[in-house]
Amino acid sequence: MSNASAPDSSPSLEVGAADTQTSVRAAWAVGFLTLVSTFNYLDRSLLGLLLPLIKDDLDLSDTALGLISGVAFGLVYALLCLPIASLADRSSRRNIITAGFALWSLMTALTGYAVNGIQLAICRLMMAAGEAAGVAPSQSMISDVVSRERRPFALAIFQTAFAIDAIVFLPLTAWIAGIHGWRAAFQFAGFFGLLLAIIFFLTVREPERRLEGRAERAPGVTLIQAMFGLWKVPAFRAMMLGVAFTGGALNAASAWTSALIVRVHGLTVTEVGLYVTPSRGFVAVFGILFVGWMAERLGRRDERWRFGVPALVCLIVAPAYLMFLLSDTRSVWIMGMLISGALHTAAQGPLFAVIVALSPENMKTVALAIKVFVANLLGQLCGPLAVGILNDLLMPIHGDQGIRYSMIMVAVCYLMAAICFLWAGRLARRDGHYALR
């Protein structure tokens, strides 16, 4: 009897082992892609954290810093993310991510050797070229290693990269900058990233692309065909308008929040890096995971919540950010800072999930790249630069306090984004898009 039963159990054991191996491989891929994204945020946000030290050392104006942190980065990033995404839809995303990760890490390290604004801008330009290969291909990979139902939460985990950066790596680099100077902080982040790029290439596999219920793979399309195809979807256009507003808010806040706290509330750069940034990071982990979980749960009951949750988040962030900006009472501005810190990136995971759902399988990486393109074209180009210009204009009237009034535009952008996401949900429901069936 035992000989007869043994062959029956073997296939199930093999299937179970294969499922376990697949789950472990998926978890490793999502986890490592999150770590790659963490260094994407670190290398990008270091300039904002160390901006007061760099400003004094290189003798740069706020307008010049806004150009370097926003325009120099955003223009190259926006121009390259779409063609790279189109390439990623037709070739190995793992290899593209590896090459981009290595390039932006090298440029981060070289930033530590810049001696003037021109050299700083050149490093920033090349860093943007590398980072353009990071976000969209990574999100496309994640969408292929997890099921459609699990995407909102998986992409929310990916979005915790911002919080991991704030909790672990920004405090570490702030400590290094406090002891060895801002240059050493950039060099540490860059050379460590190069090592991780090698490990990523050796340990992460390119996943098989999901067909999303279609019997056959959709034929490949050119970048122009994908862009026109996506632009024909009204809900997609409305989403992109909301993304433009959130991009402006996120990039302006990322570039200037540390400077605001130093100028208005009297903390040092080291104190911001060691205490404020980790606090915002801890609450951001909770906010990102909770909003991702909520979007997944509510979206199963009614697909309209996939648009409603990002809108609700934006409606909460706007007044919280105003509390942070305008209050002089310590308990009030800290509360506003923590609430806005918990939620200001929390909508990104659900937004990415909606964009994937609205896109055909052979266009989803391009769709994600369009999201990144729009956020950076208007966000990076306009957000940090607009605040920098306003700071210089308000300086003769309000002194260092002028930055708090310049950054009111962040709250306004979140309110406009909420309106756009609600509008997108109505359009998707009206048109009977398959994502809402």
GROMACS .gro file of C-alpha atoms in nm:
model
  437
    1MET     CA    1   0.000   0.000   0.000
    2SER     CA    2   0.280   0.234   0.084
    3ASN     CA    3   0.435   0.182  -0.257
    4ALA     CA    4   0.102   0.266  -0.419
    5SER     CA    5   0.047   0.583  -0.222
    6ALA     CA    6   0.395   0.727  -0.261
    7PRO     CA    7   0.359   0.836  -0.624
    8ASP     CA    8   0.034   1.022  -0.539
    9SER     CA    9   0.201   1.242  -0.277
   10SER     CA   10   0.506   1.329  -0.481
   11PRO     CA   11   0.341   1.573  -0.726
   12SER     CA   12   0.171   1.767  -0.447
   13LEU     CA   13   0.497   1.795  -0.256
   14GLU     CA   14   0.673   1.917  -0.568
   15VAL     CA   15   0.399   2.172  -0.634
   16GLY     CA   16   0.415   2.290  -0.273
   17ALA     CA   17   0.792   2.325  -0.290
   18ALA     CA   18   0.764   2.515  -0.618
   19ASP     CA   19   0.501   2.750  -0.472
   20THR     CA   20   0.720   2.815  -0.169
   21GLN     CA   21   1.022   2.882  -0.388
   22THR     CA   22   0.817   3.120  -0.603
   23SER     CA   23   0.687   3.303  -0.296
   24VAL     CA   24   1.036   3.342  -0.152
   25ARG     CA   25   1.168   3.463  -0.487
   26ALA     CA   26   0.881   3.713  -0.513
   27ALA     CA   27   0.939   3.839  -0.159
   28TRP     CA   28   1.312   3.878  -0.227
   29ALA     CA   29   1.242   4.066  -0.551
   30VAL     CA   30   0.992   4.304  -0.389
   31GLY     CA   31   1.221   4.355  -0.090
   32PHE     CA   32   1.533   4.425  -0.295
   33LEU     CA   33   1.347   4.652  -0.537
   34THR     CA   34   1.227   4.843  -0.230
   35LEU     CA   35   1.589   4.873  -0.114
   36VAL     CA   36   1.692   4.999  -0.460
   37SER     CA   37   1.414   5.257  -0.439
   38THR     CA   38   1.535   5.351  -0.091
   39PHE     CA   39   1.870   5.451  -0.237
   40ASN     CA   40   1.687   5.629  -0.517
   41TYR     CA   41   1.520   5.846  -0.251
   42LEU     CA   42   1.842   5.877  -0.048
   43ASP     CA   43   2.058   5.997  -0.333
   44ARG     CA   44   1.785   6.237  -0.446
   45SER     CA   45   1.697   6.373  -0.099
   46LEU     CA   46   2.050   6.417   0.032
   47LEU     CA   47   2.074   6.751  -0.147
   48GLY     CA   48   1.762   6.872   0.032
   49LEU     CA   49   1.883   6.754   0.373
   50LEU     CA   50   2.231   6.902   0.336
   51LEU     CA   51   2.120   7.209   0.142
   52PRO     CA   52   2.204   7.463   0.419
   53LEU     CA   53   2.561   7.325   0.442
   54ILE     CA   54   2.604   7.318   0.063
   55LYS     CA   55   2.459   7.670   0.029
   56ASP     CA   56   2.717   7.810   0.271
   57ASP     CA   57   3.011   7.610   0.133
   58LEU     CA   58   2.950   7.683  -0.236
   59ASP     CA   59   2.793   8.029  -0.183
   60LEU     CA   60   2.474   7.962  -0.384
   61SER     CA   61   2.140   8.150  -0.380
   62ASP     CA   62   1.805   7.982  -0.316
   63THR     CA   63   1.712   8.032  -0.682
   64ALA     CA   64   2.032   7.858  -0.794
   65LEU     CA   65   1.968   7.573  -0.552
   66GLY     CA   66   1.612   7.546  -0.681
   67LEU     CA   67   1.744   7.522  -1.037
   68ILE     CA   68   1.997   7.254  -0.943
   69SER     CA   69   1.768   7.048  -0.721
   70GLY     CA   70   1.463   7.083  -0.945
   71VAL     CA   71   1.525   7.183  -1.306
   72ALA     CA   72   1.865   7.017  -1.352
   73PHE     CA   73   1.729   6.690  -1.218
   74GLY     CA   74   1.371   6.701  -1.341
   75LEU     CA   75   1.438   6.789  -1.705
   76VAL     CA   76   1.674   6.496  -1.770
   77TYR     CA   77   1.464   6.259  -1.560
   78ALA     CA   78   1.144   6.349  -1.743
   79LEU     CA   79   1.301   6.325  -2.090
   80LEU     CA   80   1.459   5.983  -2.030
   81CYS     CA   81   1.200   5.797  -1.823
   82LEU     CA   82   0.962   5.738  -2.118
   83PRO     CA   83   1.211   5.591  -2.370
   84ILE     CA   84   1.368   5.380  -2.094
   85ALA     CA   85   1.023   5.252  -1.994
   86SER     CA   86   0.945   5.166  -2.355
   87LEU     CA   87   1.270   4.971  -2.369
   88ALA     CA   88   1.178   4.797  -2.041
   89ASP     CA   89   0.852   4.674  -2.195
   90ARG     CA   90   1.058   4.492  -2.459
   91SER     CA   91   1.373   4.382  -2.274
   92SER     CA   92   1.513   4.284  -1.933
   93ARG     CA   93   1.394   4.521  -1.662
   94ARG     CA   94   1.645   4.369  -1.417
   95ASN     CA   95   1.937   4.473  -1.638
   96ILE     CA   96   1.798   4.822  -1.694
   97ILE     CA   97   1.749   4.877  -1.320
   98THR     CA   98   2.102   4.753  -1.247
   99ALA     CA   99   2.260   4.990  -1.498
  100GLY     CA  100   2.057   5.285  -1.371
  101PHE     CA  101   2.132   5.205  -1.006
  102ALA     CA  102   2.506   5.188  -1.076
  103LEU     CA  103   2.504   5.518  -1.269
  104TRP     CA  104   2.311   5.723  -1.014
  105SER     CA  105   2.521   5.580  -0.728
  106LEU     CA  106   2.842   5.678  -0.907
  107MET     CA  107   2.710   6.031  -0.965
  108THR     CA  108   2.609   6.057  -0.598
  109ALA     CA  109   2.963   5.969  -0.494
  110LEU     CA  110   3.109   6.224  -0.737
  111THR     CA  111   2.876   6.494  -0.596
  112GLY     CA  112   3.091   6.477  -0.285
  113TYR     CA  113   3.382   6.610  -0.491
  114ALA     CA  114   3.198   6.909  -0.648
  115VAL     CA  115   3.361   7.247  -0.578
  116ASN     CA  116   3.113   7.480  -0.750
  117GLY     CA  117   2.755   7.506  -0.867
  118ILE     CA  118   2.831   7.392  -1.224
  119GLN     CA  119   2.993   7.068  -1.110
  120LEU     CA  120   2.707   7.011  -0.868
  121ALA     CA  121   2.456   7.060  -1.151
  122ILE     CA  122   2.643   6.820  -1.384
  123CYS     CA  123   2.641   6.547  -1.119
  124ARG     CA  124   2.272   6.611  -1.063
  125LEU     CA  125   2.202   6.582  -1.437
  126MET     CA  126   2.381   6.248  -1.463
  127MET     CA  127   2.219   6.124  -1.144
  128ALA     CA  128   1.880   6.195  -1.300
  129ALA     CA  129   1.977   5.991  -1.607
  130GLY     CA  130   2.041   5.690  -1.386
  131GLU     CA  131   1.734   5.734  -1.169
  132ALA     CA  132   1.510   5.750  -1.477
  133ALA     CA  133   1.574   5.374  -1.508
  134GLY     CA  134   1.456   5.298  -1.155
  135VAL     CA  135   1.093   5.358  -1.068
  136ALA     CA  136   0.880   5.249  -1.366
  137PRO     CA  137   1.074   4.927  -1.447
  138SER     CA  138   1.072   4.837  -1.075
  139GLN     CA  139   0.697   4.883  -1.043
  140SER     CA  140   0.645   4.686  -1.362
  141MET     CA  141   0.851   4.399  -1.219
  142ILE     CA  142   0.650   4.403  -0.897
  143SER     CA  143   0.324   4.391  -1.093
  144ASP     CA  144   0.450   4.067  -1.251
  145VAL     CA  145   0.566   3.893  -0.934
  146VAL     CA  146   0.239   3.946  -0.741
  147SER     CA  147  -0.127   3.896  -0.832
  148ARG     CA  148  -0.352   4.183  -0.937
  149GLU     CA  149  -0.539   4.164  -0.606
  150ARG     CA  150  -0.217   4.199  -0.407
  151ARG     CA  151  -0.068   4.482  -0.611
  152PRO     CA  152  -0.191   4.774  -0.399
  153PHE     CA  153  -0.026   4.630  -0.087
  154ALA     CA  154   0.290   4.516  -0.270
  155LEU     CA  155   0.328   4.860  -0.426
  156ALA     CA  156   0.262   5.014  -0.084
  157ILE     CA  157   0.554   4.809   0.051
  158PHE     CA  158   0.763   4.941  -0.238
  159GLN     CA  159   0.656   5.293  -0.143
  160THR     CA  160   0.792   5.245   0.212
  161ALA     CA  161   1.133   5.306   0.054
  162PHE     CA  162   1.077   5.673   0.134
  163ALA     CA  163   1.023   5.588   0.501
  164ILE     CA  164   1.315   5.345   0.519
  165ASP     CA  165   1.534   5.619   0.379
  166ALA     CA  166   1.404   5.863   0.640
  167ILE     CA  167   1.441   5.621   0.933
  168VAL     CA  168   1.775   5.457   0.852
  169PHE     CA  169   1.985   5.620   0.582
  170LEU     CA  170   1.914   5.992   0.612
  171PRO     CA  171   1.995   5.993   0.987
  172LEU     CA  172   2.311   5.794   0.915
  173THR     CA  173   2.423   6.034   0.642
  174ALA     CA  174   2.328   6.334   0.862
  175TRP     CA  175   2.550   6.192   1.136
  176ILE     CA  176   2.833   6.143   0.885
  177ALA     CA  177   2.785   6.500   0.758
  178GLY     CA  178   2.790   6.635   1.114
  179ILE     CA  179   3.126   6.471   1.183
  180HIS     CA  180   3.302   6.459   0.845
  181GLY     CA  181   3.114   6.719   0.636
  182TRP     CA  182   2.853   6.701   0.362
  183ARG     CA  183   3.095   6.563   0.104
  184ALA     CA  184   3.159   6.245   0.303
  185ALA     CA  185   2.783   6.182   0.326
  186PHE     CA  186   2.748   6.183  -0.054
  187GLN     CA  187   3.054   5.961  -0.096
  188PHE     CA  188   2.924   5.703   0.151
  189ALA     CA  189   2.579   5.687  -0.012
  190GLY     CA  190   2.725   5.657  -0.362
  191PHE     CA  191   2.985   5.387  -0.304
  192PHE     CA  192   2.748   5.178  -0.091
  193GLY     CA  193   2.490   5.199  -0.372
  194LEU     CA  194   2.744   5.067  -0.624
  195LEU     CA  195   2.797   4.759  -0.409
  196LEU     CA  196   2.422   4.698  -0.382
  197ALA     CA  197   2.382   4.730  -0.761
  198ILE     CA  198   2.619   4.436  -0.808
  199ILE     CA  199   2.432   4.224  -0.550
  200PHE     CA  200   2.097   4.308  -0.712
  201PHE     CA  201   2.218   4.193  -1.054
  202LEU     CA  202   2.346   3.864  -0.914
  203THR     CA  203   2.044   3.771  -0.700
  204VAL     CA  204   1.725   3.901  -0.868
  205ARG     CA  205   1.575   3.734  -1.175
  206GLU     CA  206   1.367   3.889  -1.451
  207PRO     CA  207   1.005   3.770  -1.392
  208GLU     CA  208   0.774   3.635  -1.660
  209ARG     CA  209   0.529   3.900  -1.776
  210ARG     CA  210   0.166   3.844  -1.673
  211LEU     CA  211  -0.104   3.841  -1.938
  212GLU     CA  212  -0.380   3.982  -1.711
  213GLY     CA  213  -0.643   3.732  -1.821
  214ARG     CA  214  -0.559   3.749  -2.192
  215ALA     CA  215  -0.494   3.417  -2.368
  216GLU     CA  216  -0.207   3.557  -2.573
  217ARG     CA  217   0.050   3.825  -2.517
  218ALA     CA  218  -0.043   4.156  -2.673
  219PRO     CA  219   0.186   4.258  -2.959
  220GLY     CA  220   0.460   4.505  -2.885
  221VAL     CA  221   0.390   4.870  -2.949
  222THR     CA  222   0.612   5.169  -3.003
  223LEU     CA  223   0.646   5.444  -2.746
  224ILE     CA  224   0.433   5.681  -2.956
  225GLN     CA  225   0.161   5.418  -3.002
  226ALA     CA  226   0.153   5.350  -2.628
  227MET     CA  227   0.134   5.719  -2.541
  228PHE     CA  228  -0.152   5.786  -2.783
  229GLY     CA  229  -0.333   5.471  -2.673
  230LEU     CA  230  -0.320   5.568  -2.307
  231TRP     CA  231  -0.408   5.931  -2.376
  232LYS     CA  232  -0.737   5.819  -2.532
  233VAL     CA  233  -0.857   5.704  -2.187
  234PRO     CA  234  -1.025   6.006  -2.016
  235ALA     CA  235  -0.971   5.865  -1.667
  236PHE     CA  236  -0.601   5.830  -1.740
  237ARG     CA  237  -0.577   6.196  -1.844
  238ALA     CA  238  -0.752   6.308  -1.525
  239MET     CA  239  -0.519   6.090  -1.318
  240MET     CA  240  -0.216   6.247  -1.482
  241LEU     CA  241  -0.340   6.597  -1.397
  242GLY     CA  242  -0.371   6.493  -1.033
  243VAL     CA  243  -0.026   6.334  -1.051
  244ALA     CA  244   0.116   6.666  -1.173
  245PHE     CA  245  -0.018   6.843  -0.865
  246THR     CA  246   0.107   6.575  -0.623
  247GLY     CA  247   0.444   6.581  -0.801
  248GLY     CA  248   0.476   6.954  -0.747
  249ALA     CA  249   0.384   6.918  -0.380
  250LEU     CA  250   0.612   6.621  -0.310
  251ASN     CA  251   0.918   6.763  -0.483
  252ALA     CA  252   0.883   7.109  -0.330
  253ALA     CA  253   0.844   6.956   0.016
  254SER     CA  254   1.138   6.720  -0.036
  255ALA     CA  255   1.368   7.001  -0.148
  256TRP     CA  256   1.278   7.264   0.111
  257THR     CA  257   1.133   7.105   0.429
  258SER     CA  258   1.473   7.071   0.599
  259ALA     CA  259   1.559   7.432   0.516
  260LEU     CA  260   1.222   7.545   0.652
  261ILE     CA  261   1.275   7.366   0.984
  262VAL     CA  262   1.626   7.510   1.016
  263ARG     CA  263   1.524   7.866   0.927
  264VAL     CA  264   1.185   7.888   1.099
  265HIS     CA  265   1.210   7.651   1.394
  266GLY     CA  266   1.580   7.688   1.471
  267LEU     CA  267   1.702   7.328   1.447
  268THR     CA  268   2.040   7.233   1.300
  269VAL     CA  269   2.087   7.012   0.995
  270THR     CA  270   2.217   6.730   1.216
  271GLU     CA  271   1.913   6.759   1.446
  272VAL     CA  272   1.680   6.746   1.146
  273GLY     CA  273   1.856   6.435   1.017
  274LEU     CA  274   1.878   6.256   1.351
  275TYR     CA  275   1.538   6.342   1.504
  276VAL     CA  276   1.287   6.502   1.267
  277THR     CA  277   1.348   6.287   0.959
  278PRO     CA  278   1.328   5.951   1.141
  279SER     CA  279   1.010   6.061   1.319
  280ARG     CA  280   0.849   6.143   0.986
  281GLY     CA  281   0.979   5.814   0.849
  282PHE     CA  282   0.825   5.605   1.127
  283VAL     CA  283   0.482   5.758   1.085
  284ALA     CA  284   0.519   5.732   0.705
  285VAL     CA  285   0.562   5.353   0.732
  286PHE     CA  286   0.232   5.331   0.918
  287GLY     CA  287   0.059   5.570   0.678
  288ILE     CA  288   0.183   5.401   0.359
  289LEU     CA  289   0.099   5.047   0.472
  290PHE     CA  290  -0.236   5.145   0.624
  291VAL     CA  291  -0.347   5.338   0.315
  292GLY     CA  292  -0.230   5.055   0.088
  293TRP     CA  293  -0.422   4.801   0.298
  294MET     CA  294  -0.729   5.025   0.308
  295ALA     CA  295  -0.723   5.077  -0.069
  296GLU     CA  296  -0.699   4.701  -0.121
  297ARG     CA  297  -0.984   4.622   0.120
  298LEU     CA  298  -1.219   4.899   0.007
  299GLY     CA  299  -1.132   4.844  -0.359
  300ARG     CA  300  -1.259   4.486  -0.337
  301ARG     CA  301  -1.596   4.612  -0.217
  302ASP     CA  302  -1.625   4.902  -0.461
  303GLU     CA  303  -1.363   4.978  -0.727
  304ARG     CA  304  -1.437   5.351  -0.700
  305TRP     CA  305  -1.245   5.352  -0.372
  306ARG     CA  306  -0.924   5.292  -0.571
  307PHE     CA  307  -0.963   5.655  -0.679
  308GLY     CA  308  -1.136   5.775  -0.363
  309VAL     CA  309  -0.860   5.669  -0.122
  310PRO     CA  310  -0.587   5.883  -0.287
  311ALA     CA  311  -0.830   6.177  -0.297
  312LEU     CA  312  -0.914   6.137   0.072
  313VAL     CA  313  -0.544   6.123   0.162
  314CYS     CA  314  -0.477   6.448  -0.024
  315LEU     CA  315  -0.770   6.619   0.149
  316ILE     CA  316  -0.621   6.528   0.489
  317VAL     CA  317  -0.263   6.625   0.403
  318ALA     CA  318  -0.347   6.981   0.287
  319PRO     CA  319  -0.470   7.125   0.621
  320ALA     CA  320  -0.211   6.924   0.817
  321TYR     CA  321   0.067   7.080   0.610
  322LEU     CA  322  -0.073   7.427   0.674
  323MET     CA  323  -0.057   7.354   1.049
  324PHE     CA  324   0.308   7.260   1.006
  325LEU     CA  325   0.387   7.574   0.805
  326LEU     CA  326   0.199   7.848   0.984
  327SER     CA  327   0.184   7.759   1.352
  328ASP     CA  328   0.445   7.889   1.597
  329THR     CA  329   0.317   7.662   1.877
  330ARG     CA  330   0.558   7.369   1.901
  331SER     CA  331   0.294   7.104   1.973
  332VAL     CA  332   0.075   7.222   1.684
  333TRP     CA  333   0.343   7.238   1.414
  334ILE     CA  334   0.486   6.904   1.525
  335MET     CA  335   0.139   6.748   1.502
  336GLY     CA  336   0.091   6.895   1.154
  337MET     CA  337   0.436   6.773   1.052
  338LEU     CA  338   0.365   6.417   1.170
  339ILE     CA  339   0.019   6.393   1.012
  340SER     CA  340   0.142   6.526   0.678
  341GLY     CA  341   0.454   6.309   0.707
  342ALA     CA  342   0.242   5.998   0.762
  343LEU     CA  343   0.027   6.058   0.455
  344HIS     CA  344   0.204   6.278   0.202
  345THR     CA  345   0.344   5.978   0.007
  346ALA     CA  346   0.080   5.725   0.118
  347ALA     CA  347  -0.136   5.772  -0.191
  348GLN     CA  348   0.140   5.671  -0.432
  349GLY     CA  349   0.098   5.292  -0.397
  350PRO     CA  350  -0.278   5.300  -0.472
  351LEU     CA  351  -0.213   5.547  -0.756
  352PHE     CA  352   0.037   5.314  -0.919
  353ALA     CA  353  -0.207   5.022  -0.883
  354VAL     CA  354  -0.483   5.222  -1.054
  355ILE     CA  355  -0.251   5.322  -1.338
  356VAL     CA  356  -0.149   4.957  -1.395
  357ALA     CA  357  -0.516   4.852  -1.395
  358LEU     CA  358  -0.605   5.121  -1.649
  359SER     CA  359  -0.326   5.009  -1.885
  360PRO     CA  360  -0.296   4.718  -2.131
  361GLU     CA  361  -0.025   4.464  -2.049
  362ASN     CA  362   0.201   4.581  -2.330
  363MET     CA  363   0.176   4.946  -2.220
  364LYS     CA  364   0.192   4.931  -1.841
  365THR     CA  365   0.560   5.020  -1.802
  366VAL     CA  366   0.508   5.315  -2.035
  367ALA     CA  367   0.196   5.410  -1.835
  368LEU     CA  368   0.397   5.405  -1.511
  369ALA     CA  369   0.671   5.606  -1.680
  370ILE     CA  370   0.418   5.864  -1.798
  371LYS     CA  371   0.316   5.901  -1.435
  372VAL     CA  372   0.681   5.952  -1.338
  373PHE     CA  373   0.732   6.184  -1.638
  374VAL     CA  374   0.437   6.406  -1.548
  375ALA     CA  375   0.527   6.416  -1.179
  376ASN     CA  376   0.884   6.515  -1.258
  377LEU     CA  377   0.821   6.743  -1.554
  378LEU     CA  378   0.592   6.966  -1.349
  379GLY     CA  379   0.698   6.854  -1.003
  380GLN     CA  380   1.075   6.874  -1.027
  381LEU     CA  381   1.083   7.156  -1.280
  382CYS     CA  382   0.827   7.378  -1.109
  383GLY     CA  383   0.803   7.280  -0.741
  384PRO     CA  384   1.152   7.336  -0.597
  385LEU     CA  385   1.230   7.622  -0.836
  386ALA     CA  386   0.904   7.806  -0.759
  387VAL     CA  387   0.971   7.787  -0.385
  388GLY     CA  388   1.331   7.901  -0.435
  389ILE     CA  389   1.224   8.204  -0.640
  390LEU     CA  390   0.952   8.295  -0.389
  391ASN     CA  391   1.203   8.260  -0.104
  392ASP     CA  392   1.436   8.513  -0.266
  393LEU     CA  393   1.144   8.750  -0.341
  394LEU     CA  394   1.007   8.730   0.013
  395MET     CA  395   1.343   8.748   0.187
  396PRO     CA  396   1.357   9.134   0.193
  397ILE     CA  397   1.004   9.145   0.346
  398HIS     CA  398   0.988   8.844   0.581
  399GLY     CA  399   1.352   8.735   0.613
  400ASP     CA  400   1.398   8.367   0.693
  401GLN     CA  401   1.026   8.341   0.772
  402GLY     CA  402   0.941   8.391   0.403
  403ILE     CA  403   0.990   8.020   0.326
  404ARG     CA  404   0.681   7.926   0.528
  405TYR     CA  405   0.464   8.142   0.300
  406SER     CA  406   0.633   8.016  -0.017
  407MET     CA  407   0.548   7.658   0.073
  408ILE     CA  408   0.173   7.721   0.105
  409MET     CA  409   0.171   7.611  -0.260
  410VAL     CA  410   0.227   7.254  -0.134
  411ALA     CA  411  -0.111   7.250   0.043
  412VAL     CA  412  -0.284   7.406  -0.258
  413CYS     CA  413  -0.139   7.137  -0.487
  414TYR     CA  414  -0.278   6.860  -0.264
  415LEU     CA  415  -0.627   7.012  -0.274
  416MET     CA  416  -0.618   7.030  -0.654
  417ALA     CA  417  -0.492   6.671  -0.676
  418ALA     CA  418  -0.787   6.546  -0.467
  419ILE     CA  419  -1.032   6.707  -0.710
  420CYS     CA  420  -0.856   6.544  -1.006
  421PHE     CA  421  -0.858   6.193  -0.855
  422LEU     CA  422  -1.231   6.214  -0.777
  423TRP     CA  423  -1.292   6.334  -1.131
  424ALA     CA  424  -1.089   6.040  -1.269
  425GLY     CA  425  -1.302   5.795  -1.073
  426ARG     CA  426  -1.621   5.942  -1.218
  427LEU     CA  427  -1.481   5.923  -1.571
  428ALA     CA  428  -1.369   5.562  -1.530
  429ARG     CA  429  -1.711   5.462  -1.397
  430ARG     CA  430  -1.889   5.652  -1.675
  431ASP     CA  431  -1.683   5.487  -1.948
  432GLY     CA  432  -1.722   5.138  -1.798
  433HIS     CA  433  -1.348   5.084  -1.797
  434TYR     CA  434  -1.250   4.725  -1.724
  435ALA     CA  435  -1.056   4.833  -1.414
  436LEU     CA  436  -1.390   4.920  -1.250
  437ARG     CA  437  -1.587   4.612  -1.353
   0.00000   0.00000   0.00000
